[in-house]
Coordinates of C-alpha atoms in Angstrom, one line a residue:
Chain W
X1 CA -18.9 10.4 -55.0
X2 CA -16.4 12.8 -56.3
X3 CA -12.9 11.6 -57.2
X4 CA -11.4 14.6 -55.5
X5 CA -13.2 13.8 -52.3
X6 CA -12.1 10.2 -52.5
X7 CA -8.5 11.3 -53.0
X8 CA -8.6 13.7 -50.1
X9 CA -10.2 11.0 -47.9
X10 CA -7.4 8.6 -48.8
X11 CA -4.7 11.2 -48.1
X12 CA -6.3 12.1 -44.8
X13 CA -6.5 8.4 -43.9
X14 CA -2.9 8.0 -44.7
X15 CA -2.0 11.1 -42.5
X16 CA -4.2 9.8 -39.7
X17 CA -2.5 6.4 -39.9
X18 CA 0.9 7.9 -39.7
X19 CA -0.1 10.0 -36.7
X20 CA -1.6 7.0 -35.1
X21 CA 1.4 4.7 -35.7
X22 CA 3.8 7.3 -34.4
X23 CA 1.8 7.9 -31.3
X24 CA 1.5 4.2 -30.7
X25 CA 5.3 3.9 -30.9
X26 CA 5.8 6.4 -28.1
X27 CA 5.9 4.6 -24.7
X28 CA 2.8 5.4 -22.6
X29 CA 3.3 8.3 -20.2
X30 CA 1.2 6.9 -17.5
X31 CA 0.4 3.4 -16.3
X32 CA -3.2 4.0 -17.2
X33 CA -4.8 2.7 -20.4
X34 CA -6.4 5.2 -22.7
X35 CA -4.5 8.3 -21.8
X36 CA -3.1 9.7 -25.0
X37 CA -3.3 12.7 -27.2
X38 CA -5.1 11.1 -30.1
X39 CA -3.7 13.2 -32.9
X40 CA -5.4 10.9 -35.4
X41 CA -8.6 12.5 -34.2
X42 CA -7.6 15.8 -35.9
X43 CA -8.0 14.1 -39.3
X44 CA -11.4 12.6 -38.5
X45 CA -12.7 16.0 -37.4
X46 CA -11.2 17.7 -40.4
X47 CA -12.8 15.2 -42.7
X48 CA -16.1 15.6 -41.0
X49 CA -16.1 19.3 -41.7
X50 CA -14.4 19.2 -45.1
X51 CA -16.0 16.2 -46.6
X52 CA -19.0 15.2 -44.6
X53 CA -20.2 12.3 -42.5
X54 CA -19.8 9.4 -45.0
X55 CA -16.2 10.2 -45.8
X56 CA -15.3 10.8 -42.2
X57 CA -16.8 7.5 -41.1
X58 CA -14.9 5.7 -43.8
X59 CA -11.7 7.4 -42.7
X60 CA -12.3 6.5 -39.0
X61 CA -13.1 2.9 -39.7
X62 CA -10.1 2.4 -42.0
X63 CA -7.8 4.1 -39.6
X64 CA -8.9 1.9 -36.7
X65 CA -8.7 -1.3 -38.7
X66 CA -5.5 -0.6 -40.4
X67 CA -4.0 1.1 -37.4
X68 CA -4.6 -2.0 -35.3
X69 CA -3.0 -4.1 -37.9
X70 CA 0.0 -1.8 -38.4
X71 CA 0.8 -1.4 -34.8
X72 CA 0.0 -4.9 -33.8
X73 CA -2.3 -3.7 -31.0
X74 CA -5.0 -6.1 -31.8
X75 CA -6.1 -6.1 -28.2
X76 CA -6.7 -2.4 -28.4
X77 CA -8.8 -2.8 -31.5
X78 CA -12.0 -3.6 -29.8
X79 CA -11.6 -0.8 -27.3
X80 CA -10.7 1.6 -30.1
X81 CA -13.6 0.6 -32.2
X82 CA -16.2 0.9 -29.3
X83 CA -14.8 4.3 -28.2
X84 CA -14.3 5.5 -31.8
X85 CA -17.7 4.7 -33.0
X86 CA -19.5 6.0 -30.0
X87 CA -17.7 9.3 -30.1
X88 CA -18.2 9.6 -33.9
X89 CA -21.9 9.2 -33.6
X90 CA -22.0 11.9 -31.0
X91 CA -19.8 14.1 -33.2
X92 CA -22.2 13.8 -36.1
X93 CA -25.3 14.4 -33.9
X94 CA -23.9 17.5 -32.2
X95 CA -22.0 19.0 -35.1
X96 CA -24.8 21.4 -36.0
X97 CA -24.9 22.9 -32.5
X98 CA -21.3 24.1 -32.7
X99 CA -20.0 27.0 -34.8
X100 CA -16.6 26.6 -36.5
X101 CA -14.9 28.5 -33.7
X102 CA -16.1 25.8 -31.2
X103 CA -14.9 22.7 -33.0
X104 CA -12.6 22.3 -30.0
X105 CA -15.5 22.0 -27.6
X106 CA -17.2 19.4 -29.8
X107 CA -13.9 17.6 -29.9
X108 CA -13.5 17.7 -26.1
X109 CA -17.0 16.3 -25.6
X110 CA -16.3 13.5 -28.2
X111 CA -13.0 12.6 -26.6
X112 CA -14.7 12.2 -23.3
X113 CA -17.3 10.0 -24.9
X114 CA -14.5 8.1 -26.6
X115 CA -12.8 7.4 -23.2
X116 CA -16.1 6.4 -21.6
X117 CA -16.8 4.0 -24.4
X118 CA -13.3 2.6 -24.2
X119 CA -13.6 2.1 -20.5
X120 CA -17.0 0.4 -20.8
X121 CA -15.6 -1.9 -23.4
X122 CA -12.7 -2.7 -21.0
X123 CA -15.1 -3.3 -18.1
X124 CA -17.1 -5.6 -20.3
X125 CA -14.1 -7.5 -21.7
X126 CA -12.3 -8.0 -18.4
X127 CA -15.6 -8.4 -16.4
X128 CA -13.9 -6.2 -13.8
X129 CA -16.0 -3.4 -12.6
X130 CA -13.1 -2.0 -10.5
X131 CA -11.4 -0.4 -13.4
X132 CA -14.1 2.2 -13.4
X133 CA -12.0 4.0 -10.8
X134 CA -9.9 5.3 -13.7
X135 CA -12.9 7.3 -15.0
X136 CA -12.1 10.7 -13.5
X137 CA -8.5 10.6 -14.9
X138 CA -9.8 9.5 -18.3
X139 CA -12.4 12.3 -18.3
X140 CA -9.7 14.9 -17.5
X141 CA -7.4 13.5 -20.1
X142 CA -10.3 13.4 -22.6
X143 CA -11.2 17.0 -22.1
X144 CA -7.7 18.2 -22.4
X145 CA -6.5 16.1 -25.3
X146 CA -9.9 16.5 -27.1
X147 CA -9.8 20.3 -26.8
X148 CA -6.2 20.2 -28.1
X149 CA -6.8 18.0 -31.1
X150 CA -10.1 19.9 -31.8
X151 CA -8.3 23.2 -31.8
X152 CA -5.8 21.8 -34.3
X153 CA -8.6 20.7 -36.6
X154 CA -10.4 24.0 -36.1
X155 CA -7.4 26.2 -37.0
X156 CA -6.6 24.2 -40.1
X157 CA -10.1 23.9 -41.3
X158 CA -10.9 27.7 -40.9
X159 CA -7.8 28.4 -42.9
X160 CA -8.5 26.0 -45.7
X161 CA -12.2 26.5 -45.8
X162 CA -12.2 28.8 -48.8
X163 CA -9.8 26.7 -50.8
X164 CA -11.7 23.5 -50.0
X165 CA -15.0 25.1 -51.1
X166 CA -13.5 26.0 -54.4
X167 CA -11.9 22.7 -55.1
X168 CA -14.4 20.2 -53.7
X169 CA -18.1 20.1 -53.6
Chain O
X1 CA -23.5 29.1 -26.4
X2 CA -20.6 31.5 -26.0
X3 CA -17.1 30.1 -26.2
X4 CA -16.4 31.6 -22.8
X5 CA -19.3 29.6 -21.2
X6 CA -17.8 26.4 -22.7
X7 CA -14.4 27.2 -21.3
X8 CA -15.9 27.6 -17.9
X9 CA -18.0 24.4 -18.2
X10 CA -15.0 22.3 -19.3
X11 CA -12.7 23.8 -16.7
X12 CA -15.2 23.1 -14.0
X13 CA -15.6 19.5 -15.3
X14 CA -11.8 19.1 -15.1
X15 CA -11.8 20.5 -11.6
X16 CA -14.6 18.2 -10.5
X17 CA -12.9 15.2 -11.9
X18 CA -9.6 16.1 -10.2
X19 CA -11.4 16.3 -6.9
X20 CA -13.2 13.1 -7.6
X21 CA -9.9 11.4 -8.5
X22 CA -8.3 12.7 -5.3
X23 CA -11.2 11.3 -3.2
X24 CA -11.0 8.0 -5.0
X25 CA -7.3 7.7 -4.4
X26 CA -7.1 8.9 -0.8
X27 CA -5.1 6.4 1.1
X28 CA -7.3 4.3 3.3
X29 CA -6.4 3.1 6.8
X30 CA -3.6 0.5 7.1
X31 CA -5.1 -2.6 5.6
X32 CA -3.1 -4.3 2.9
X33 CA -5.5 -6.9 1.6
X34 CA -5.0 -7.3 -2.1
X35 CA -7.1 -9.2 -4.5
X36 CA -5.8 -10.6 -7.8
X37 CA -8.5 -11.1 -10.5
X38 CA -8.4 -12.7 -13.8
X39 CA -11.3 -12.5 -16.2
X40 CA -13.2 -10.8 -13.4
X41 CA -13.0 -13.7 -11.0
X42 CA -10.9 -13.8 -7.9
X43 CA -7.7 -15.7 -8.2
X44 CA -6.3 -15.0 -4.8
X45 CA -6.7 -12.7 -1.9
X46 CA -3.6 -11.9 0.0
X47 CA -2.9 -9.9 3.2
X48 CA 0.4 -8.2 2.2
X49 CA 1.2 -7.5 5.8
X50 CA 1.2 -11.2 6.7
X51 CA 3.4 -12.1 3.8
X52 CA 6.9 -13.2 4.9
X53 CA 9.6 -13.9 2.4
X54 CA 9.0 -13.6 -1.3
X55 CA 6.8 -15.4 -3.8
X56 CA 5.6 -15.2 -7.3
X57 CA 2.3 -16.0 -8.9
X58 CA 2.2 -16.7 -12.6
X59 CA -1.0 -16.4 -14.6
X60 CA -1.4 -17.2 -18.2
X61 CA -3.8 -15.6 -20.5
X62 CA -4.4 -15.2 -24.2
X63 CA -1.3 -13.1 -24.6
X64 CA 1.2 -15.2 -22.6
X65 CA 2.2 -15.1 -19.0
X66 CA 2.0 -12.5 -16.3
X67 CA 4.3 -12.9 -13.3
X68 CA 3.3 -11.2 -10.1
X69 CA 5.9 -10.6 -7.5
X70 CA 4.9 -10.4 -3.8
X71 CA 6.8 -9.7 -0.7
X72 CA 5.9 -8.2 2.7
X73 CA 3.7 -5.1 2.1
X74 CA 4.5 -5.1 -1.6
X75 CA 3.0 -6.4 -4.8
X76 CA 3.9 -5.7 -8.4
X77 CA 3.6 -7.1 -11.9
X78 CA 7.2 -8.3 -12.5
X79 CA 6.9 -9.3 -16.1
X80 CA 4.2 -9.7 -18.7
X81 CA 4.3 -11.2 -22.2
X82 CA 1.6 -9.0 -23.5
X83 CA 2.4 -6.4 -26.2
X84 CA 2.1 -3.2 -24.2
X85 CA 3.4 -4.1 -20.7
X86 CA 1.6 -1.2 -19.2
X87 CA 1.0 -3.3 -16.1
X88 CA 4.7 -3.8 -15.6
X89 CA 5.4 -0.1 -16.0
X90 CA 2.8 0.6 -13.3
X91 CA 5.3 -0.6 -10.7
X92 CA 4.3 -1.5 -7.2
X93 CA 0.6 -1.3 -6.1
X94 CA 0.3 1.8 -4.0
X95 CA -2.5 2.2 -1.4
X96 CA -3.2 5.6 -2.8
X97 CA -3.0 4.7 -6.4
X98 CA -4.8 2.9 -9.1
X99 CA -5.1 -0.8 -9.5
X100 CA -2.6 -2.7 -11.7
X101 CA -4.4 -3.7 -14.9
X102 CA -3.3 -5.9 -17.7
X103 CA -6.1 -5.5 -20.3
X104 CA -4.7 -8.0 -22.8
X105 CA -4.7 -10.9 -20.3
X106 CA -7.6 -9.4 -18.3
X107 CA -5.7 -9.3 -15.0
X108 CA -6.5 -6.8 -12.3
X109 CA -4.6 -6.4 -9.0
X110 CA -6.2 -4.1 -6.5
X111 CA -6.7 -3.3 -2.9
X112 CA -9.8 -4.8 -1.3
X113 CA -11.9 -2.5 0.6
X114 CA -9.8 -2.9 3.7
X115 CA -11.0 -6.3 4.9
X116 CA -14.6 -5.3 5.1
X117 CA -13.8 -2.0 6.6
X118 CA -11.4 -3.1 9.3
X119 CA -8.3 -1.0 10.2
X120 CA -6.3 -4.0 11.4
X121 CA -6.6 -7.7 11.8
X122 CA -5.8 -9.9 14.7
X123 CA -5.0 -13.5 14.4
X124 CA -2.8 -16.3 15.7
X125 CA 0.9 -16.3 14.7
Chain Z
X1 CA 11.9 -9.7 15.5
X2 CA 10.5 -12.7 13.6
X3 CA 7.0 -11.3 13.7
X4 CA 5.8 -8.5 11.6
X5 CA 5.5 -5.1 13.1
X6 CA 3.3 -2.3 11.7
X7 CA 3.0 1.0 13.4
X8 CA 0.7 3.6 12.0
X9 CA 0.5 6.9 13.8
X10 CA -1.4 10.1 12.9
X11 CA -0.1 13.4 14.1
X12 CA 2.5 16.1 13.3
X13 CA 5.4 14.4 15.0
X14 CA 4.4 10.9 14.1
X15 CA 7.5 9.9 12.2
X16 CA 10.1 10.4 15.0
X17 CA 7.6 9.0 17.6
X18 CA 7.1 5.9 15.5
X19 CA 10.9 5.5 15.2
X20 CA 11.4 5.7 18.9
X21 CA 8.6 3.3 19.6
X22 CA 10.0 0.8 17.0
X23 CA 13.4 0.9 18.6
X24 CA 11.9 0.3 22.0
X25 CA 10.1 -2.7 20.6
X26 CA 13.3 -4.0 19.1
X27 CA 15.2 -3.4 22.4
X28 CA 12.6 -5.4 24.3
X29 CA 12.7 -8.1 21.7
X30 CA 16.5 -8.4 22.2
X31 CA 16.1 -8.3 25.9
X32 CA 13.3 -10.9 26.2
X33 CA 13.8 -13.3 23.2
X34 CA 14.4 -17.0 24.0
X35 CA 16.6 -17.5 21.0
X36 CA 18.7 -14.3 20.8
X37 CA 22.0 -15.1 22.4
X38 CA 22.3 -11.5 23.8
X39 CA 19.0 -11.6 25.6
X40 CA 18.6 -11.7 29.4
X41 CA 16.3 -14.6 29.0
X42 CA 18.8 -16.6 27.0
X43 CA 21.4 -16.0 29.7
X44 CA 19.0 -16.9 32.4
X45 CA 18.1 -20.1 30.7
X46 CA 21.8 -20.9 30.3
X47 CA 23.1 -19.9 33.7
X48 CA 19.9 -20.4 35.6
X49 CA 20.5 -17.2 37.6
X50 CA 20.9 -13.6 36.7
X51 CA 20.6 -10.2 38.1
X52 CA 17.8 -8.9 35.9
X53 CA 16.8 -5.6 34.5
X54 CA 13.7 -3.8 35.6
X55 CA 11.8 -4.7 32.4
X56 CA 12.5 -8.4 32.8
X57 CA 11.6 -8.4 36.5
X58 CA 8.4 -6.5 35.8
X59 CA 7.3 -8.9 33.1
X60 CA 8.2 -12.0 35.1
X61 CA 6.2 -10.8 38.0
X62 CA 3.2 -10.1 35.7
X63 CA 3.6 -13.5 34.1
X64 CA 3.6 -15.3 37.5
X65 CA 0.4 -13.3 38.5
X66 CA -1.3 -14.4 35.4
X67 CA -0.1 -18.0 35.9
X68 CA -1.8 -18.0 39.2
X69 CA -4.9 -16.2 37.8
X70 CA -5.3 -18.9 35.1
X71 CA -4.4 -21.9 37.4
X72 CA -1.3 -22.5 35.4
X73 CA -2.9 -22.5 32.0
X74 CA -0.7 -19.6 31.0
X75 CA 2.9 -20.6 31.8
X76 CA 6.2 -19.2 30.9
X77 CA 8.2 -22.2 31.9
X78 CA 7.3 -24.2 28.8
X79 CA 10.6 -23.8 27.0
X80 CA 11.8 -27.4 27.6
X81 CA 8.4 -28.7 26.4
X82 CA 8.3 -26.4 23.3
X83 CA 11.8 -27.5 22.5
X84 CA 11.1 -31.3 22.4
X85 CA 8.1 -30.6 20.2
X86 CA 10.4 -28.7 17.9
X87 CA 8.5 -25.4 17.9
X88 CA 11.6 -23.3 17.7
X89 CA 13.2 -22.1 14.5
X90 CA 16.0 -24.3 13.5
X91 CA 14.4 -27.4 15.1
X92 CA 12.3 -30.1 13.4
X93 CA 8.7 -30.6 14.5
X94 CA 8.2 -34.1 15.9
X95 CA 6.0 -35.9 18.4
X96 CA 8.2 -36.6 21.5
X97 CA 8.1 -39.9 23.4
X98 CA 6.1 -40.3 26.6
X99 CA 9.4 -40.3 28.6
X100 CA 10.6 -37.0 27.1
X101 CA 7.3 -35.4 27.9
X102 CA 7.2 -36.7 31.4
X103 CA 10.8 -35.4 31.9
X104 CA 9.9 -32.0 30.5
X105 CA 6.8 -31.7 32.6
X106 CA 8.9 -32.0 35.8
X107 CA 10.6 -28.7 35.0
X108 CA 7.4 -26.9 34.2
X109 CA 5.6 -24.5 36.6
X110 CA 6.1 -21.1 38.2
X111 CA 7.2 -22.7 41.4
X112 CA 10.5 -23.4 39.7
X113 CA 11.2 -19.6 39.5
X114 CA 12.5 -17.7 42.4
X115 CA 12.7 -13.9 42.5
X116 CA 14.7 -12.3 45.2
X117 CA 15.0 -8.5 44.8
X118 CA 16.4 -8.3 41.3
X119 CA 17.9 -11.7 41.2
X120 CA 16.1 -14.4 39.3
X121 CA 17.0 -18.0 39.9
X122 CA 15.5 -21.1 38.0
X123 CA 15.5 -24.7 39.1
X124 CA 18.1 -26.9 37.4
X125 CA 16.2 -27.9 34.3
X126 CA 13.7 -25.1 34.1
X127 CA 13.9 -22.6 31.2
X128 CA 11.7 -19.7 30.4
X129 CA 9.9 -18.7 27.2
X130 CA 8.2 -15.3 27.3
X131 CA 6.8 -15.6 23.8
X132 CA 3.3 -15.6 25.1
X133 CA 3.5 -12.3 26.9
X134 CA 6.5 -10.3 25.6
X135 CA 4.7 -8.9 22.6
X136 CA 2.0 -7.6 24.8
X137 CA 4.5 -5.9 27.1
X138 CA 6.3 -4.4 24.1
X139 CA 3.1 -3.0 22.5
X140 CA 2.2 -1.5 25.8
X141 CA 5.6 0.2 26.0
X142 CA 5.3 1.4 22.3
X143 CA 1.8 2.8 23.0
X144 CA 3.2 4.6 26.0
X145 CA 6.0 6.1 24.0
X146 CA 3.7 7.3 21.3
X147 CA 1.4 9.0 23.9
X148 CA 4.4 10.6 25.5
X149 CA 5.4 12.0 22.1
X150 CA 2.0 13.6 21.6
X151 CA 0.5 10.9 19.4
X152 CA -3.1 10.4 20.3
X153 CA -4.2 8.3 17.3
X154 CA -2.2 5.2 16.3
X155 CA -2.5 1.6 15.6
X156 CA 0.2 -0.9 16.5
X157 CA 0.3 -4.4 15.1
X158 CA 2.9 -6.8 16.4
X159 CA 2.3 -10.0 14.6
X160 CA -1.4 -10.2 15.2
X161 CA -1.2 -8.3 18.5
X162 CA -3.2 -5.1 18.0
X163 CA -2.9 -2.1 20.1
X164 CA -5.2 0.9 19.5
X165 CA -3.8 4.1 20.8
X166 CA -6.7 6.6 21.2
X167 CA -9.3 6.5 18.4
X168 CA -9.1 7.2 14.7
X169 CA -8.1 10.7 13.6
X170 CA -11.8 11.4 12.9
X171 CA -12.7 10.4 16.4
X172 CA -14.4 7.1 15.6
X173 CA -13.3 3.8 17.0
X174 CA -10.7 1.6 15.3
X175 CA -12.2 -1.5 13.7
X176 CA -10.2 -4.7 14.3
X177 CA -11.1 -7.8 12.3
X178 CA -10.6 -11.2 13.9
X179 CA -9.1 -13.7 11.4
X180 CA -11.2 -16.7 10.5
X181 CA -9.2 -19.7 11.7
X182 CA -10.3 -21.6 8.6
X183 CA -9.3 -19.0 6.1
X184 CA -7.0 -16.2 6.9
X185 CA -8.3 -13.9 4.3
X186 CA -11.7 -14.0 5.9
X187 CA -12.9 -12.8 9.3
X188 CA -15.0 -14.0 12.1
X189 CA -16.2 -10.5 12.9
X190 CA -14.9 -7.1 13.9
X191 CA -14.4 -5.3 17.2
X192 CA -14.7 -1.5 17.5
X193 CA -12.2 -0.4 20.0
X194 CA -10.2 2.6 21.3
X195 CA -7.3 2.7 23.8
X196 CA -7.4 -1.1 23.9
X197 CA -5.2 -4.1 23.1
X198 CA -6.7 -6.9 21.0
X199 CA -4.7 -10.2 20.9
X200 CA -5.6 -13.5 19.3
X201 CA -4.1 -17.0 20.0
X202 CA -4.9 -20.1 18.0
X203 CA -3.5 -23.3 16.9
X204 CA -4.2 -22.8 13.2
X205 CA -1.1 -21.0 12.2
X206 CA 1.8 -23.0 13.6
X207 CA 1.3 -26.7 13.6
X208 CA 2.5 -29.9 12.0
X209 CA 1.0 -33.2 11.0
X210 CA 2.2 -36.6 11.9
X211 CA 0.4 -39.9 11.1
X212 CA -2.7 -37.9 10.2
X213 CA -2.7 -36.1 13.5
X214 CA -2.4 -32.3 13.8
X215 CA -0.2 -30.9 16.5
X216 CA -0.3 -27.2 17.1
X217 CA 2.1 -25.0 19.1
X218 CA 0.0 -24.1 22.2
X219 CA 1.0 -26.7 24.7
X220 CA -1.0 -27.7 27.7
X221 CA 1.4 -27.9 30.7
X222 CA -0.9 -30.5 32.5
X223 CA -0.6 -33.0 29.7
X224 CA 2.5 -31.9 27.8
X225 CA 0.5 -32.1 24.6
X226 CA -1.0 -29.4 22.4
X227 CA -4.0 -28.0 24.2
X228 CA -7.2 -29.8 23.1
X229 CA -9.7 -27.5 24.6
X230 CA -12.3 -27.4 21.9
X231 CA -11.2 -24.0 20.7
X232 CA -9.8 -22.8 17.4
X233 CA -9.0 -19.3 18.5
X234 CA -9.4 -16.9 21.4
X235 CA -9.2 -13.2 21.1
X236 CA -8.8 -11.1 24.2
X237 CA -9.7 -7.5 24.5
X238 CA -8.1 -5.5 27.4
X239 CA -6.7 -2.1 28.2
X240 CA -3.7 -4.1 29.6
X241 CA -1.7 -5.3 26.6
X242 CA 0.4 -7.7 28.7
X243 CA -2.7 -9.3 30.2
X244 CA -4.4 -9.5 26.8
X245 CA -1.4 -11.3 25.3
X246 CA -0.9 -13.8 28.1
X247 CA -4.7 -14.4 28.6
X248 CA -5.2 -15.2 24.9
X249 CA -2.9 -18.2 25.4
X250 CA -4.2 -19.0 28.8
X251 CA -7.9 -19.0 27.8
X252 CA -7.1 -21.1 24.7
X253 CA -5.6 -23.7 27.0
X254 CA -8.5 -23.5 29.5
X255 CA -11.3 -24.0 27.0
X256 CA -14.6 -22.2 26.9
X257 CA -16.0 -23.4 30.1
X258 CA -13.1 -22.6 32.4
X259 CA -12.5 -19.4 30.5
X260 CA -16.1 -18.3 31.1
X261 CA -15.8 -18.8 34.8
X262 CA -12.5 -16.9 34.8
X263 CA -14.3 -14.1 32.9
X264 CA -17.2 -13.9 35.4
X265 CA -14.6 -13.2 38.2
X266 CA -12.7 -10.6 36.1
X267 CA -15.3 -9.1 33.8
X268 CA -13.8 -5.6 34.3
X269 CA -10.3 -6.7 33.3
X270 CA -10.9 -8.3 29.9
X271 CA -13.4 -9.4 27.3
X272 CA -13.0 -12.3 24.8
X273 CA -14.2 -13.8 21.6
X274 CA -14.0 -17.5 21.2
X275 CA -14.2 -19.6 18.1
X276 CA -14.9 -23.3 18.9
X277 CA -13.8 -26.4 16.9
X278 CA -17.4 -26.5 15.7
X279 CA -17.1 -23.0 14.4
X280 CA -19.4 -21.5 17.0
X281 CA -18.6 -18.0 18.1
X282 CA -19.0 -16.9 21.7
X283 CA -18.3 -13.4 23.0
X284 CA -18.3 -12.2 26.6
X285 CA -21.2 -9.8 27.4
X286 CA -19.0 -6.8 27.9
X287 CA -18.1 -6.9 24.2
X288 CA -21.7 -7.1 22.9
X289 CA -21.7 -3.4 21.9
X290 CA -18.4 -3.5 20.2
X291 CA -18.5 -6.9 18.3
X292 CA -20.3 -7.2 15.0
X293 CA -20.3 -10.2 12.7
X294 CA -22.2 -11.7 9.8
X295 CA -22.2 -15.0 11.7
X296 CA -24.5 -15.8 14.5
X297 CA -22.9 -15.8 18.0
X298 CA -23.7 -16.5 21.6
X299 CA -23.1 -14.0 24.4
X300 CA -21.5 -15.4 27.6
X301 CA -23.2 -13.7 30.6
X302 CA -21.6 -13.5 34.0

């Protein structure tokens, strides 16, 4: 484990936490759980490409745990974790099928998985099957926000790729 | 796969979901039977059309109390002691809309499938 | 109106049509209400004679016909009786004494009403209550107004009185659920109807308890006490709203046996669903194609 990689992971985790906390402070736009931009996802994606699976997993896990503590959304923790882990697994598995210019597609697919995972957790926790009716909205929101955050990560990563390859390994 | 193909696939997916959403939220015929659930089990079933006057139902869960306000043809989450209060922001339950959900306290308020498919109900008054 | 009115109409001009229909219902309510001091019925009960409007005359004539048809089981002269039992808003429910009931019974019966052209006169202590028939008359008028305004698909609900105008926008029948007398969120079964009124009467919604006895609001004019006919509820299906409304009360008072024989003489005029005190369900055979239920039920043949 390289010190530089560790430092970069820490910095990215800090960024992701800031993004997550700010987003949590914005009042929800819709009366539907789980519709949000998910800016923190930009950093997970970036870390996955820049540093690899292990570092990205660490970042994601820390961000979810610390984020839940910082924002006090302990309820959301279990939903976040289910959705986050599910989509991360998919991200790692599918990564090699997507060229750098299609990070946004990968991200959209993962965001959709994330929302499905969250919804399943909510169904399980509340034992209320009826909330599945939110699924279509959550899918739309996942595709759009996932594509957006993916595009952010994609643009930044392509720009920094050279520099990163020189300074990390 | 080409990026263009992906754009088409994802756009189609959005479109399909939008249509799906519209179908799900199409207003049903005029029944106003509402079910209030906590932890997945039915707390009360109410025919909003037969409600006269006003009443409140208070449910308590892990994150404090939820107060449900009911009047003729109307039901809403009036207040909640949970952290996010998404259920309160939902406003009144609309026949075309989504159920009111409070995830922290596991409360769901939703329309029942129109009294087993009936359009109206006749009963003594 | 102290009952709840819901009008749902489908069609391009539905909004204005619904408004017109609603104001007609409110107008009739003001005209026919027992308690509204501006109503013709209120003035008739106070002055014992009035020169009545066409609506009131019409309805009174219909009411007397149904009184005769049901051998007095449906009666609009129950006002004094209902009053001593306290079934009007602002009064307290109580069990009246034998003397009070005997006195009230003397004033009851359609023979105490005289109609001469458009003058209505009541005997000295007789008072009218059109509560068992006015809603049917109002829903018929409302349906007529909707049809005149080009609405061919609508559902009118006047406090449990249902009127189906035409069929659903997709052409299928309206489905009307009958409330379970034991649990008003449940149902006894559903009726598929079009162009029909469906009205239910029962003693399970307005009643009081005294000394462990339950007294409901549908009074038998033979005994002066709440009807004990072995029924929990009666639902009448008829193209004639006014008949459906009045008969639901009438059949409830008559009980299953008398109601069945009335049905066999009038099987083209109405159909009915009965729920007995033992929770058995009976339907008349002209409803067997439109009634469906999870429960088992018996069909009354002519």
